[in-house]
mmCIF file with all atom_site columns, C-alpha atoms in Angstrom:
data_model
loop_
_atom_site.group_PDB
_atom_site.id
_atom_site.type_symbol
_atom_site.label_atom_id
_atom_site.label_alt_id
_atom_site.label_comp_id
_atom_site.label_asym_id
_atom_site.label_entity_id
_atom_site.label_seq_id
_atom_site.pdbx_PDB_ins_code
_atom_site.Cartn_x
_atom_site.Cartn_y
_atom_site.Cartn_z
_atom_site.occupancy
_atom_site.B_iso_or_equiv
_atom_site.pdbx_formal_charge
_atom_site.auth_seq_id
_atom_site.auth_comp_id
_atom_site.auth_asym_id
_atom_site.auth_atom_id
_atom_site.pdbx_PDB_model_num
ATOM 1   C CA . ASP A 1 1   ? 128.759 31.143 44.959 1.00 57.00 ? 25  ASP A CA 1
ATOM 2   C CA . THR A 1 2   ? 127.873 34.134 46.690 1.00 79.00 ? 26  THR A CA 1
ATOM 3   C CA . GLY A 1 3   ? 125.449 33.343 49.122 1.00 92.00 ? 27  GLY A CA 1
ATOM 4   C CA . VAL A 1 4   ? 124.779 34.319 52.382 1.00 95.00 ? 28  VAL A CA 1
ATOM 5   C CA . SER A 1 5   ? 128.163 34.973 54.576 1.00 96.00 ? 29  SER A CA 1
ATOM 6   C CA . GLN A 1 6   ? 128.810 35.471 58.419 1.00 97.00 ? 30  GLN A CA 1
ATOM 7   C CA . ASP A 1 7   ? 131.926 36.565 60.067 1.00 97.00 ? 31  ASP A CA 1
ATOM 8   C CA . PRO A 1 8   ? 132.770 35.134 62.646 1.00 97.00 ? 32  PRO A CA 1
ATOM 9   C CA . ARG A 1 9   ? 131.806 31.400 62.456 1.00 96.00 ? 33  ARG A CA 1
ATOM 10  C CA . HIS A 1 10  ? 132.678 30.780 65.985 1.00 97.00 ? 34  HIS A CA 1
ATOM 11  C CA . LYS A 1 11  ? 133.169 33.102 69.249 1.00 98.00 ? 35  LYS A CA 1
ATOM 12  C CA . ILE A 1 12  ? 133.872 32.757 72.525 1.00 98.00 ? 36  ILE A CA 1
ATOM 13  C CA . THR A 1 13  ? 134.075 35.474 74.989 1.00 98.00 ? 37  THR A CA 1
ATOM 14  C CA . LYS A 1 14  ? 133.772 35.949 78.398 1.00 97.00 ? 38  LYS A CA 1
ATOM 15  C CA . ARG A 1 15  ? 130.120 37.704 80.606 1.00 97.00 ? 39  ARG A CA 1
ATOM 16  C CA . GLY A 1 16  ? 130.704 41.157 80.436 1.00 97.00 ? 40  GLY A CA 1
ATOM 17  C CA . GLN A 1 17  ? 132.890 41.325 76.709 1.00 98.00 ? 41  GLN A CA 1
ATOM 18  C CA . ASN A 1 18  ? 131.148 43.385 73.645 1.00 98.00 ? 42  ASN A CA 1
ATOM 19  C CA . VAL A 1 19  ? 130.777 41.369 70.496 1.00 98.00 ? 43  VAL A CA 1
ATOM 20  C CA . THR A 1 20  ? 130.380 42.080 67.271 1.00 98.00 ? 44  THR A CA 1
ATOM 21  C CA . PHE A 1 21  ? 129.159 39.957 64.142 1.00 98.00 ? 45  PHE A CA 1
ATOM 22  C CA . ARG A 1 22  ? 128.993 40.337 60.947 1.00 98.00 ? 46  ARG A CA 1
ATOM 23  C CA . CYS A 1 23  ? 126.921 39.144 57.500 1.00 98.00 ? 47  CYS A CA 1
ATOM 24  C CA . ASP A 1 24  ? 127.282 39.957 54.243 1.00 97.00 ? 48  ASP A CA 1
ATOM 25  C CA . PRO A 1 25  ? 123.847 39.547 52.315 1.00 96.00 ? 49  PRO A CA 1
ATOM 26  C CA . ILE A 1 26  ? 123.162 38.155 48.788 1.00 94.00 ? 50  ILE A CA 1
ATOM 27  C CA . SER A 1 27  ? 124.093 41.228 46.250 1.00 92.00 ? 51  SER A CA 1
ATOM 28  C CA . GLU A 1 28  ? 120.720 42.859 45.868 1.00 87.00 ? 52  GLU A CA 1
ATOM 29  C CA . HIS A 1 29  ? 119.075 41.165 48.280 1.00 92.00 ? 53  HIS A CA 1
ATOM 30  C CA . ASN A 1 30  ? 116.883 44.687 49.791 1.00 92.00 ? 54  ASN A CA 1
ATOM 31  C CA . ARG A 1 31  ? 115.920 42.114 52.989 1.00 94.00 ? 55  ARG A CA 1
ATOM 32  C CA . LEU A 1 32  ? 118.256 41.366 56.050 1.00 96.00 ? 56  LEU A CA 1
ATOM 33  C CA . TYR A 1 33  ? 117.120 39.356 58.984 1.00 96.00 ? 57  TYR A CA 1
ATOM 34  C CA . TRP A 1 34  ? 118.875 38.018 61.914 1.00 97.00 ? 58  TRP A CA 1
ATOM 35  C CA . TYR A 1 35  ? 117.671 35.050 64.090 1.00 97.00 ? 59  TYR A CA 1
ATOM 36  C CA . ARG A 1 36  ? 118.587 33.429 67.318 1.00 97.00 ? 60  ARG A CA 1
ATOM 37  C CA . GLN A 1 37  ? 119.078 29.826 67.234 1.00 95.00 ? 61  GLN A CA 1
ATOM 38  C CA . THR A 1 38  ? 119.402 28.318 70.768 1.00 94.00 ? 62  THR A CA 1
ATOM 39  C CA . LEU A 1 39  ? 120.048 24.154 71.621 1.00 89.00 ? 63  LEU A CA 1
ATOM 40  C CA . GLY A 1 40  ? 117.101 21.692 70.395 1.00 87.00 ? 64  GLY A CA 1
ATOM 41  C CA . GLN A 1 41  ? 115.143 24.791 69.305 1.00 90.00 ? 65  GLN A CA 1
ATOM 42  C CA . GLY A 1 42  ? 114.330 26.482 66.261 1.00 93.00 ? 66  GLY A CA 1
ATOM 43  C CA . PRO A 1 43  ? 115.273 29.970 65.198 1.00 95.00 ? 67  PRO A CA 1
ATOM 44  C CA . GLU A 1 44  ? 113.474 32.976 65.956 1.00 95.00 ? 68  GLU A CA 1
ATOM 45  C CA . PHE A 1 45  ? 112.865 36.109 64.775 1.00 94.00 ? 69  PHE A CA 1
ATOM 46  C CA . LEU A 1 46  ? 115.427 38.957 66.431 1.00 96.00 ? 70  LEU A CA 1
ATOM 47  C CA . THR A 1 47  ? 114.841 42.097 63.841 1.00 96.00 ? 71  THR A CA 1
ATOM 48  C CA . TYR A 1 48  ? 114.915 43.062 60.002 1.00 94.00 ? 72  TYR A CA 1
ATOM 49  C CA . PHE A 1 49  ? 115.824 45.974 57.685 1.00 95.00 ? 73  PHE A CA 1
ATOM 50  C CA . GLN A 1 50  ? 114.341 46.739 54.334 1.00 93.00 ? 74  GLN A CA 1
ATOM 51  C CA . ASN A 1 51  ? 117.877 48.343 52.773 1.00 93.00 ? 75  ASN A CA 1
ATOM 52  C CA . GLU A 1 52  ? 118.907 50.525 55.528 1.00 93.00 ? 76  GLU A CA 1
ATOM 53  C CA . ALA A 1 53  ? 115.955 50.450 57.487 1.00 93.00 ? 77  ALA A CA 1
ATOM 54  C CA . GLN A 1 54  ? 115.521 48.590 60.786 1.00 93.00 ? 78  GLN A CA 1
ATOM 55  C CA . LEU A 1 55  ? 111.638 48.167 60.617 1.00 92.00 ? 79  LEU A CA 1
ATOM 56  C CA . GLU A 1 56  ? 110.998 45.999 63.461 1.00 91.00 ? 80  GLU A CA 1
ATOM 57  C CA . LYS A 1 57  ? 112.596 44.067 66.294 1.00 92.00 ? 81  LYS A CA 1
ATOM 58  C CA . SER A 1 58  ? 111.352 41.913 68.704 1.00 91.00 ? 82  SER A CA 1
ATOM 59  C CA . ARG A 1 59  ? 110.829 41.782 72.535 1.00 88.00 ? 83  ARG A CA 1
ATOM 60  C CA . LEU A 1 60  ? 113.701 39.419 72.098 1.00 82.00 ? 84  LEU A CA 1
ATOM 61  C CA . LEU A 1 61  ? 116.530 42.146 71.670 1.00 86.00 ? 85  LEU A CA 1
ATOM 62  C CA . SER A 1 62  ? 117.322 44.089 74.637 1.00 89.00 ? 86  SER A CA 1
ATOM 63  C CA . ASP A 1 63  ? 118.498 47.503 75.222 1.00 93.00 ? 87  ASP A CA 1
ATOM 64  C CA . ARG A 1 64  ? 122.113 45.483 75.108 1.00 96.00 ? 88  ARG A CA 1
ATOM 65  C CA . PHE A 1 65  ? 121.621 44.291 71.241 1.00 96.00 ? 89  PHE A CA 1
ATOM 66  C CA . SER A 1 66  ? 122.312 46.585 68.529 1.00 96.00 ? 90  SER A CA 1
ATOM 67  C CA . ALA A 1 67  ? 121.871 45.737 64.743 1.00 97.00 ? 91  ALA A CA 1
ATOM 68  C CA . GLU A 1 68  ? 122.959 48.284 61.817 1.00 96.00 ? 92  GLU A CA 1
ATOM 69  C CA . ARG A 1 69  ? 122.839 48.403 58.071 1.00 96.00 ? 93  ARG A CA 1
ATOM 70  C CA . PRO A 1 70  ? 124.397 51.579 57.593 1.00 91.00 ? 94  PRO A CA 1
ATOM 71  C CA . LYS A 1 71  ? 124.477 51.412 53.961 1.00 87.00 ? 95  LYS A CA 1
ATOM 72  C CA . GLY A 1 72  ? 121.804 49.171 52.500 1.00 85.00 ? 96  GLY A CA 1
ATOM 73  C CA . SER A 1 73  ? 124.692 46.255 52.242 1.00 91.00 ? 97  SER A CA 1
ATOM 74  C CA . PHE A 1 74  ? 125.985 44.356 54.744 1.00 96.00 ? 98  PHE A CA 1
ATOM 75  C CA . SER A 1 75  ? 125.176 44.522 58.202 1.00 98.00 ? 99  SER A CA 1
ATOM 76  C CA . THR A 1 76  ? 126.037 44.441 62.187 1.00 98.00 ? 100 THR A CA 1
ATOM 77  C CA . LEU A 1 77  ? 124.416 42.923 65.366 1.00 98.00 ? 101 LEU A CA 1
ATOM 78  C CA . GLU A 1 78  ? 126.650 44.097 68.383 1.00 97.00 ? 102 GLU A CA 1
ATOM 79  C CA . ILE A 1 79  ? 126.097 42.314 71.491 1.00 97.00 ? 103 ILE A CA 1
ATOM 80  C CA . GLN A 1 80  ? 127.454 44.742 74.616 1.00 97.00 ? 104 GLN A CA 1
ATOM 81  C CA . ARG A 1 81  ? 127.977 43.628 78.587 1.00 97.00 ? 105 ARG A CA 1
ATOM 82  C CA . THR A 1 82  ? 127.501 39.598 77.348 1.00 97.00 ? 106 THR A CA 1
ATOM 83  C CA . GLU A 1 83  ? 125.533 36.783 79.528 1.00 97.00 ? 107 GLU A CA 1
ATOM 84  C CA . GLN A 1 84  ? 125.770 33.601 79.697 1.00 96.00 ? 108 GLN A CA 1
ATOM 85  C CA . GLY A 1 85  ? 122.287 33.520 78.267 1.00 95.00 ? 109 GLY A CA 1
ATOM 86  C CA . ASP A 1 86  ? 123.487 34.898 75.156 1.00 97.00 ? 110 ASP A CA 1
ATOM 87  C CA . SER A 1 87  ? 125.364 31.646 74.069 1.00 97.00 ? 111 SER A CA 1
ATOM 88  C CA . ALA A 1 88  ? 123.677 30.608 70.976 1.00 97.00 ? 112 ALA A CA 1
ATOM 89  C CA . MET A 1 89  ? 123.616 30.476 66.914 1.00 96.00 ? 113 MET A CA 1
ATOM 90  C CA . TYR A 1 90  ? 123.205 34.114 65.663 1.00 97.00 ? 114 TYR A CA 1
ATOM 91  C CA . LEU A 1 91  ? 121.712 33.660 62.276 1.00 97.00 ? 115 LEU A CA 1
ATOM 92  C CA . CYS A 1 92  ? 121.495 36.127 59.112 1.00 97.00 ? 116 CYS A CA 1
ATOM 93  C CA . ALA A 1 93  ? 118.996 35.602 55.902 1.00 96.00 ? 117 ALA A CA 1
ATOM 94  C CA . SER A 1 94  ? 118.502 37.851 53.430 1.00 95.00 ? 118 SER A CA 1
ATOM 95  C CA . SER A 1 95  ? 115.695 38.010 50.898 1.00 92.00 ? 119 SER A CA 1
ATOM 96  C CA . PRO A 1 96  ? 115.312 39.799 47.794 1.00 88.00 ? 120 PRO A CA 1
ATOM 97  C CA . PRO A 1 97  ? 112.772 42.531 46.610 1.00 85.00 ? 121 PRO A CA 1
ATOM 98  C CA . THR A 1 98  ? 108.802 41.027 45.978 1.00 77.00 ? 122 THR A CA 1
ATOM 99  C CA . SER A 1 99  ? 107.642 41.619 42.695 1.00 70.00 ? 123 SER A CA 1
ATOM 100 C CA . GLY A 1 100 ? 103.717 40.854 41.254 1.00 60.00 ? 124 GLY A CA 1
ATOM 101 C CA . ARG A 1 101 ? 101.560 39.477 43.416 1.00 55.00 ? 125 ARG A CA 1
ATOM 102 C CA . SER A 1 102 ? 104.042 38.232 45.367 1.00 54.00 ? 126 SER A CA 1
ATOM 103 C CA . SER A 1 103 ? 104.133 39.978 48.839 1.00 56.00 ? 127 SER A CA 1
ATOM 104 C CA . TYR A 1 104 ? 106.809 37.374 50.220 1.00 67.00 ? 128 TYR A CA 1
ATOM 105 C CA . ASN A 1 105 ? 109.790 35.659 49.383 1.00 73.00 ? 129 ASN A CA 1
ATOM 106 C CA . GLU A 1 106 ? 112.381 32.725 50.591 1.00 86.00 ? 130 GLU A CA 1
ATOM 107 C CA . GLN A 1 107 ? 114.719 33.849 52.982 1.00 92.00 ? 131 GLN A CA 1
ATOM 108 C CA . PHE A 1 108 ? 118.718 32.787 52.097 1.00 93.00 ? 132 PHE A CA 1
ATOM 109 C CA . PHE A 1 109 ? 120.331 31.405 55.200 1.00 95.00 ? 133 PHE A CA 1
ATOM 110 C CA . GLY A 1 110 ? 123.773 32.193 56.454 1.00 95.00 ? 134 GLY A CA 1
ATOM 111 C CA . PRO A 1 111 ? 126.103 29.351 58.203 1.00 94.00 ? 135 PRO A CA 1
ATOM 112 C CA . GLY A 1 112 ? 125.389 30.850 61.483 1.00 96.00 ? 136 GLY A CA 1
ATOM 113 C CA . THR A 1 113 ? 127.975 32.664 64.239 1.00 97.00 ? 137 THR A CA 1
ATOM 114 C CA . ARG A 1 114 ? 127.817 30.376 67.454 1.00 97.00 ? 138 ARG A CA 1
ATOM 115 C CA . LEU A 1 115 ? 128.736 32.739 70.244 1.00 98.00 ? 139 LEU A CA 1
ATOM 116 C CA . THR A 1 116 ? 129.736 31.022 73.592 1.00 98.00 ? 140 THR A CA 1
ATOM 117 C CA . VAL A 1 117 ? 130.156 33.078 76.411 1.00 98.00 ? 141 VAL A CA 1
ATOM 118 C CA . LEU A 1 118 ? 132.182 31.868 79.801 1.00 96.00 ? 142 LEU A CA 1
ATOM 119 C CA . GLY B 2 1   ? 99.110  35.766 68.376 1.00 72.00 ? 9   GLY B CA 1
ATOM 120 C CA . ASN B 2 2   ? 100.570 33.577 65.967 1.00 79.00 ? 10  ASN B CA 1
ATOM 121 C CA . SER B 2 3   ? 102.130 30.580 66.527 1.00 87.00 ? 11  SER B CA 1
ATOM 122 C CA . VAL B 2 4   ? 103.149 26.969 64.904 1.00 92.00 ? 12  VAL B CA 1
ATOM 123 C CA . THR B 2 5   ? 103.584 23.952 66.965 1.00 93.00 ? 13  THR B CA 1
ATOM 124 C CA . GLN B 2 6   ? 105.645 21.040 65.066 1.00 94.00 ? 14  GLN B CA 1
ATOM 125 C CA . MET B 2 7   ? 105.865 17.459 65.764 1.00 86.00 ? 15  MET B CA 1
ATOM 126 C CA . GLU B 2 8   ? 108.325 16.625 68.257 1.00 85.00 ? 16  GLU B CA 1
ATOM 127 C CA . GLY B 2 9   ? 111.079 14.027 67.562 1.00 85.00 ? 17  GLY B CA 1
ATOM 128 C CA . PRO B 2 10  ? 113.008 12.404 67.652 1.00 95.00 ? 18  PRO B CA 1
ATOM 129 C CA . VAL B 2 11  ? 111.684 10.384 64.634 1.00 96.00 ? 19  VAL B CA 1
ATOM 130 C CA . THR B 2 12  ? 114.046 6.958  63.599 1.00 97.00 ? 20  THR B CA 1
ATOM 131 C CA . LEU B 2 13  ? 112.994 5.174  60.579 1.00 96.00 ? 21  LEU B CA 1
ATOM 132 C CA . SER B 2 14  ? 114.265 2.395  58.600 1.00 97.00 ? 22  SER B CA 1
ATOM 133 C CA . GLU B 2 15  ? 115.328 3.075  54.770 1.00 97.00 ? 23  GLU B CA 1
ATOM 134 C CA . GLU B 2 16  ? 111.931 3.232  52.450 1.00 97.00 ? 24  GLU B CA 1
ATOM 135 C CA . ALA B 2 17  ? 109.694 4.064  55.276 1.00 97.00 ? 25  ALA B CA 1
ATOM 136 C CA . PHE B 2 18  ? 106.959 6.399  55.161 1.00 97.00 ? 26  PHE B CA 1
ATOM 137 C CA . LEU B 2 19  ? 107.707 9.901  56.895 1.00 97.00 ? 27  LEU B CA 1
ATOM 138 C CA . THR B 2 20  ? 104.733 12.213 57.740 1.00 97.00 ? 28  THR B CA 1
ATOM 139 C CA . ILE B 2 21  ? 105.962 15.211 60.414 1.00 97.00 ? 29  ILE B CA 1
ATOM 140 C CA . ASN B 2 22  ? 102.578 17.251 61.455 1.00 97.00 ? 30  ASN B CA 1
ATOM 141 C CA . CYS B 2 23  ? 102.956 21.428 61.547 1.00 97.00 ? 31  CYS B CA 1
ATOM 142 C CA . THR B 2 24  ? 99.531  23.244 62.627 1.00 96.00 ? 32  THR B CA 1
ATOM 143 C CA . TYR B 2 25  ? 99.735  26.866 63.170 1.00 94.00 ? 33  TYR B CA 1
ATOM 144 C CA . THR B 2 26  ? 97.286  29.306 64.949 1.00 91.00 ? 34  THR B CA 1
ATOM 145 C CA . ALA B 2 27  ? 96.956  32.590 63.163 1.00 80.00 ? 35  ALA B CA 1
ATOM 146 C CA . THR B 2 28  ? 94.694  35.815 62.409 1.00 77.00 ? 36  THR B CA 1
ATOM 147 C CA . GLY B 2 29  ? 95.778  35.865 58.626 1.00 82.00 ? 37  GLY B CA 1
ATOM 148 C CA . TYR B 2 30  ? 96.951  33.426 56.035 1.00 85.00 ? 38  TYR B CA 1
ATOM 149 C CA . PRO B 2 31  ? 100.592 32.683 55.928 1.00 90.00 ? 39  PRO B CA 1
ATOM 150 C CA . SER B 2 32  ? 102.731 31.635 53.317 1.00 91.00 ? 40  SER B CA 1
ATOM 151 C CA . LEU B 2 33  ? 104.282 28.283 54.552 1.00 94.00 ? 41  LEU B CA 1
ATOM 152 C CA . PHE B 2 34  ? 107.456 26.399 54.474 1.00 95.00 ? 42  PHE B CA 1
ATOM 153 C CA . TRP B 2 35  ? 109.636 23.912 55.266 1.00 97.00 ? 43  TRP B CA 1
ATOM 154 C CA . TYR B 2 36  ? 113.339 24.069 55.655 1.00 97.00 ? 44  TYR B CA 1
ATOM 155 C CA . VAL B 2 37  ? 115.530 21.976 56.405 1.00 97.00 ? 45  VAL B CA 1
ATOM 156 C CA . GLN B 2 38  ? 119.130 21.399 58.350 1.00 95.00 ? 46  GLN B CA 1
ATOM 157 C CA . TYR B 2 39  ? 121.457 18.590 57.412 1.00 94.00 ? 47  TYR B CA 1
ATOM 158 C CA . PRO B 2 40  ? 124.236 17.785 60.000 1.00 89.00 ? 48  PRO B CA 1
ATOM 159 C CA . GLY B 2 41  ? 126.775 20.243 59.974 1.00 85.00 ? 49  GLY B CA 1
ATOM 160 C CA . GLU B 2 42  ? 124.965 22.655 57.568 1.00 88.00 ? 50  GLU B CA 1
ATOM 161 C CA . GLY B 2 43  ? 122.769 25.796 57.827 1.00 88.00 ? 51  GLY B CA 1
ATOM 162 C CA . LEU B 2 44  ? 119.270 25.987 57.107 1.00 94.00 ? 52  LEU B CA 1
ATOM 163 C CA . GLN B 2 45  ? 117.783 25.445 53.419 1.00 94.00 ? 53  GLN B CA 1
ATOM 164 C CA . LEU B 2 46  ? 114.389 25.709 51.869 1.00 94.00 ? 54  LEU B CA 1
ATOM 165 C CA . LEU B 2 47  ? 112.833 22.482 51.125 1.00 97.00 ? 55  LEU B CA 1
ATOM 166 C CA . LEU B 2 48  ? 109.428 23.761 50.102 1.00 96.00 ? 56  LEU B CA 1
ATOM 167 C CA . LYS B 2 49  ? 106.825 26.185 50.611 1.00 94.00 ? 57  LYS B CA 1
ATOM 168 C CA . ALA B 2 50  ? 103.428 27.142 49.432 1.00 94.00 ? 58  ALA B CA 1
ATOM 169 C CA . THR B 2 51  ? 101.955 30.438 49.780 1.00 90.00 ? 59  THR B CA 1
ATOM 170 C CA . LYS B 2 52  ? 98.150  30.737 49.603 1.00 89.00 ? 60  LYS B CA 1
ATOM 171 C CA . ALA B 2 53  ? 95.277  27.420 50.158 1.00 92.00 ? 61  ALA B CA 1
ATOM 172 C CA . ASP B 2 54  ? 95.570  24.056 48.633 1.00 94.00 ? 62  ASP B CA 1
ATOM 173 C CA . ASP B 2 55  ? 98.912  25.071 47.275 1.00 94.00 ? 63  ASP B CA 1
ATOM 174 C CA . LYS B 2 56  ? 101.222 21.827 47.283 1.00 97.00 ? 64  LYS B CA 1
ATOM 175 C CA . GLY B 2 57  ? 104.894 22.386 47.502 1.00 96.00 ? 65  GLY B CA 1
ATOM 176 C CA . SER B 2 58  ? 106.949 19.701 46.638 1.00 97.00 ? 66  SER B CA 1
ATOM 177 C CA . ASN B 2 59  ? 111.062 19.372 46.516 1.00 97.00 ? 67  ASN B CA 1
ATOM 178 C CA . LYS B 2 60  ? 113.076 15.915 47.045 1.00 96.00 ? 68  LYS B CA 1
ATOM 179 C CA . GLY B 2 61  ? 110.712 13.807 46.876 1.00 97.00 ? 69  GLY B CA 1
ATOM 180 C CA . PHE B 2 62  ? 109.076 16.004 49.967 1.00 98.00 ? 70  PHE B CA 1
ATOM 181 C CA . GLU B 2 63  ? 105.437 17.324 49.407 1.00 98.00 ? 71  GLU B CA 1
ATOM 182 C CA . ALA B 2 64  ? 103.243 19.739 51.855 1.00 98.00 ? 72  ALA B CA 1
ATOM 183 C CA . THR B 2 65  ? 99.660  20.732 51.210 1.00 97.00 ? 73  THR B CA 1
ATOM 184 C CA . TYR B 2 66  ? 98.716  24.199 52.307 1.00 96.00 ? 74  TYR B CA 1
ATOM 185 C CA . ARG B 2 67  ? 95.497  23.228 54.367 1.00 95.00 ? 75  ARG B CA 1
ATOM 186 C CA . LYS B 2 68  ? 93.251  26.165 55.497 1.00 92.00 ? 76  LYS B CA 1
ATOM 187 C CA . GLU B 2 69  ? 90.574  24.372 56.922 1.00 92.00 ? 77  GLU B CA 1
ATOM 188 C CA . THR B 2 70  ? 92.911  22.848 59.434 1.00 94.00 ? 78  THR B CA 1
ATOM 189 C CA . THR B 2 71  ? 95.457  25.459 59.581 1.00 94.00 ? 79  THR B CA 1
ATOM 190 C CA . SER B 2 72  ? 98.026  22.782 59.051 1.00 96.00 ? 80  SER B CA 1
ATOM 191 C CA . PHE B 2 73  ? 101.399 21.567 56.626 1.00 97.00 ? 81  PHE B CA 1
ATOM 192 C CA . HIS B 2 74  ? 102.407 18.400 56.825 1.00 98.00 ? 82  HIS B CA 1
ATOM 193 C CA . LEU B 2 75  ? 105.581 17.463 55.318 1.00 98.00 ? 83  LEU B CA 1
ATOM 194 C CA . GLU B 2 76  ? 105.229 13.808 53.797 1.00 98.00 ? 84  GLU B CA 1
ATOM 195 C CA . LYS B 2 77  ? 107.872 11.458 51.968 1.00 98.00 ? 85  LYS B CA 1
ATOM 196 C CA . GLY B 2 78  ? 106.956 8.315  51.005 1.00 96.00 ? 86  GLY B CA 1
ATOM 197 C CA . SER B 2 79  ? 109.975 6.271  50.720 1.00 96.00 ? 87  SER B CA 1
ATOM 198 C CA . VAL B 2 80  ? 113.031 8.109  53.056 1.00 97.00 ? 88  VAL B CA 1
ATOM 199 C CA . GLN B 2 81  ? 116.710 8.047  52.419 1.00 97.00 ? 89  GLN B CA 1
ATOM 200 C CA . VAL B 2 82  ? 119.343 7.423  54.921 1.00 97.00 ? 90  VAL B CA 1
ATOM 201 C CA . SER B 2 83  ? 120.447 11.360 53.186 1.00 96.00 ? 91  SER B CA 1
ATOM 202 C CA . ASP B 2 84  ? 117.584 12.564 54.466 1.00 97.00 ? 92  ASP B CA 1
ATOM 203 C CA . SER B 2 85  ? 118.709 12.284 58.416 1.00 97.00 ? 93  SER B CA 1
ATOM 204 C CA . ALA B 2 86  ? 118.110 15.915 59.183 1.00 97.00 ? 94  ALA B CA 1
ATOM 205 C CA . VAL B 2 87  ? 116.210 18.536 61.479 1.00 96.00 ? 95  VAL B CA 1
ATOM 206 C CA . TYR B 2 88  ? 113.045 19.475 59.926 1.00 97.00 ? 96  TYR B CA 1
ATOM 207 C CA . PHE B 2 89  ? 111.590 23.073 60.519 1.00 97.00 ? 97  PHE B CA 1
ATOM 208 C CA . CYS B 2 90  ? 108.073 24.098 59.786 1.00 96.00 ? 98  CYS B CA 1
ATOM 209 C CA . ALA B 2 91  ? 107.738 27.977 59.328 1.00 95.00 ? 99  ALA B CA 1
ATOM 210 C CA . PRO B 2 92  ? 105.234 30.318 58.881 1.00 93.00 ? 100 PRO B CA 1
ATOM 211 C CA . ALA B 2 93  ? 105.863 33.660 57.570 1.00 90.00 ? 101 ALA B CA 1
ATOM 212 C CA . TRP B 2 94  ? 103.287 36.622 58.860 1.00 83.00 ? 102 TRP B CA 1
ATOM 213 C CA . ASP B 2 95  ? 104.608 40.243 58.084 1.00 77.00 ? 103 ASP B CA 1
ATOM 214 C CA . TYR B 2 96  ? 107.812 39.008 56.892 1.00 80.00 ? 104 TYR B CA 1
ATOM 215 C CA . LYS B 2 97  ? 109.029 37.383 59.599 1.00 87.00 ? 105 LYS B CA 1
ATOM 216 C CA . LEU B 2 98  ? 109.764 33.360 59.901 1.00 92.00 ? 106 LEU B CA 1
ATOM 217 C CA . SER B 2 99  ? 108.130 31.679 63.310 1.00 92.00 ? 107 SER B CA 1
ATOM 218 C CA . PHE B 2 100 ? 109.876 28.528 63.223 1.00 94.00 ? 108 PHE B CA 1
ATOM 219 C CA . GLY B 2 101 ? 108.385 25.101 65.125 1.00 91.00 ? 109 GLY B CA 1
ATOM 220 C CA . ALA B 2 102 ? 110.759 23.489 67.497 1.00 92.00 ? 110 ALA B CA 1
ATOM 221 C CA . GLY B 2 103 ? 111.877 21.167 64.804 1.00 95.00 ? 111 GLY B CA 1
ATOM 222 C CA . THR B 2 104 ? 111.796 17.634 64.405 1.00 96.00 ? 112 THR B CA 1
ATOM 223 C CA . THR B 2 105 ? 115.186 14.982 64.327 1.00 96.00 ? 113 THR B CA 1
ATOM 224 C CA . VAL B 2 106 ? 114.570 12.458 61.836 1.00 97.00 ? 114 VAL B CA 1
ATOM 225 C CA . THR B 2 107 ? 117.475 9.627  61.417 1.00 97.00 ? 115 THR B CA 1
ATOM 226 C CA . VAL B 2 108 ? 116.909 6.895  59.014 1.00 97.00 ? 116 VAL B CA 1
ATOM 227 C CA . ARG B 2 109 ? 118.275 4.157  58.996 1.00 97.00 ? 117 ARG B CA 1
ATOM 228 C CA . ALA B 2 110 ? 120.017 2.193  56.641 1.00 95.00 ? 118 ALA B CA 1
#
């Protein structure tokens, strides 16, 4: 099975530390998305890439957050100077290229990285 | 701006009962509409989708119809099973981004 994978699955860190998460999308999926989900809420969009280009960033993504997708394959999400409010599940999703009349394709989600900031 | 409102839970049902979870959205355009499900201990999975008005999405006995007039996409199942216990998310998509509702926790008792 070559679904979306994320690493690590869990991360515990102290406030002020930097953390980096990795996402490997499904092969040949050109779009990659990052979402954040806090307890009891639905996921919130953070950013997305089409190939290596970062096309949109949410206002939720403060300047402490940075995401990259250098070769249009895997992506990393880095959080600098973590705060307790950053504790959440970080979800990655990917979708294949659109074709024909369809302007939107299903997003396939990874298992997430659960971040706990102490 | 665009937004989605989903029926609050939790919802507790007996096996074979009828389930409906309401979802409405406000939008300037016509989004694609999705229901995602999260089973205990698992990741988000697409349950069903509809991409244009009057389309009906269906999967695993669940159905939802894209109602442009009422900007709604209510999820229904005629006879739930214990294995349907999960969190259900309504998620319109605008400009390639999913906008998730808060989720509805459904528990089905035997």
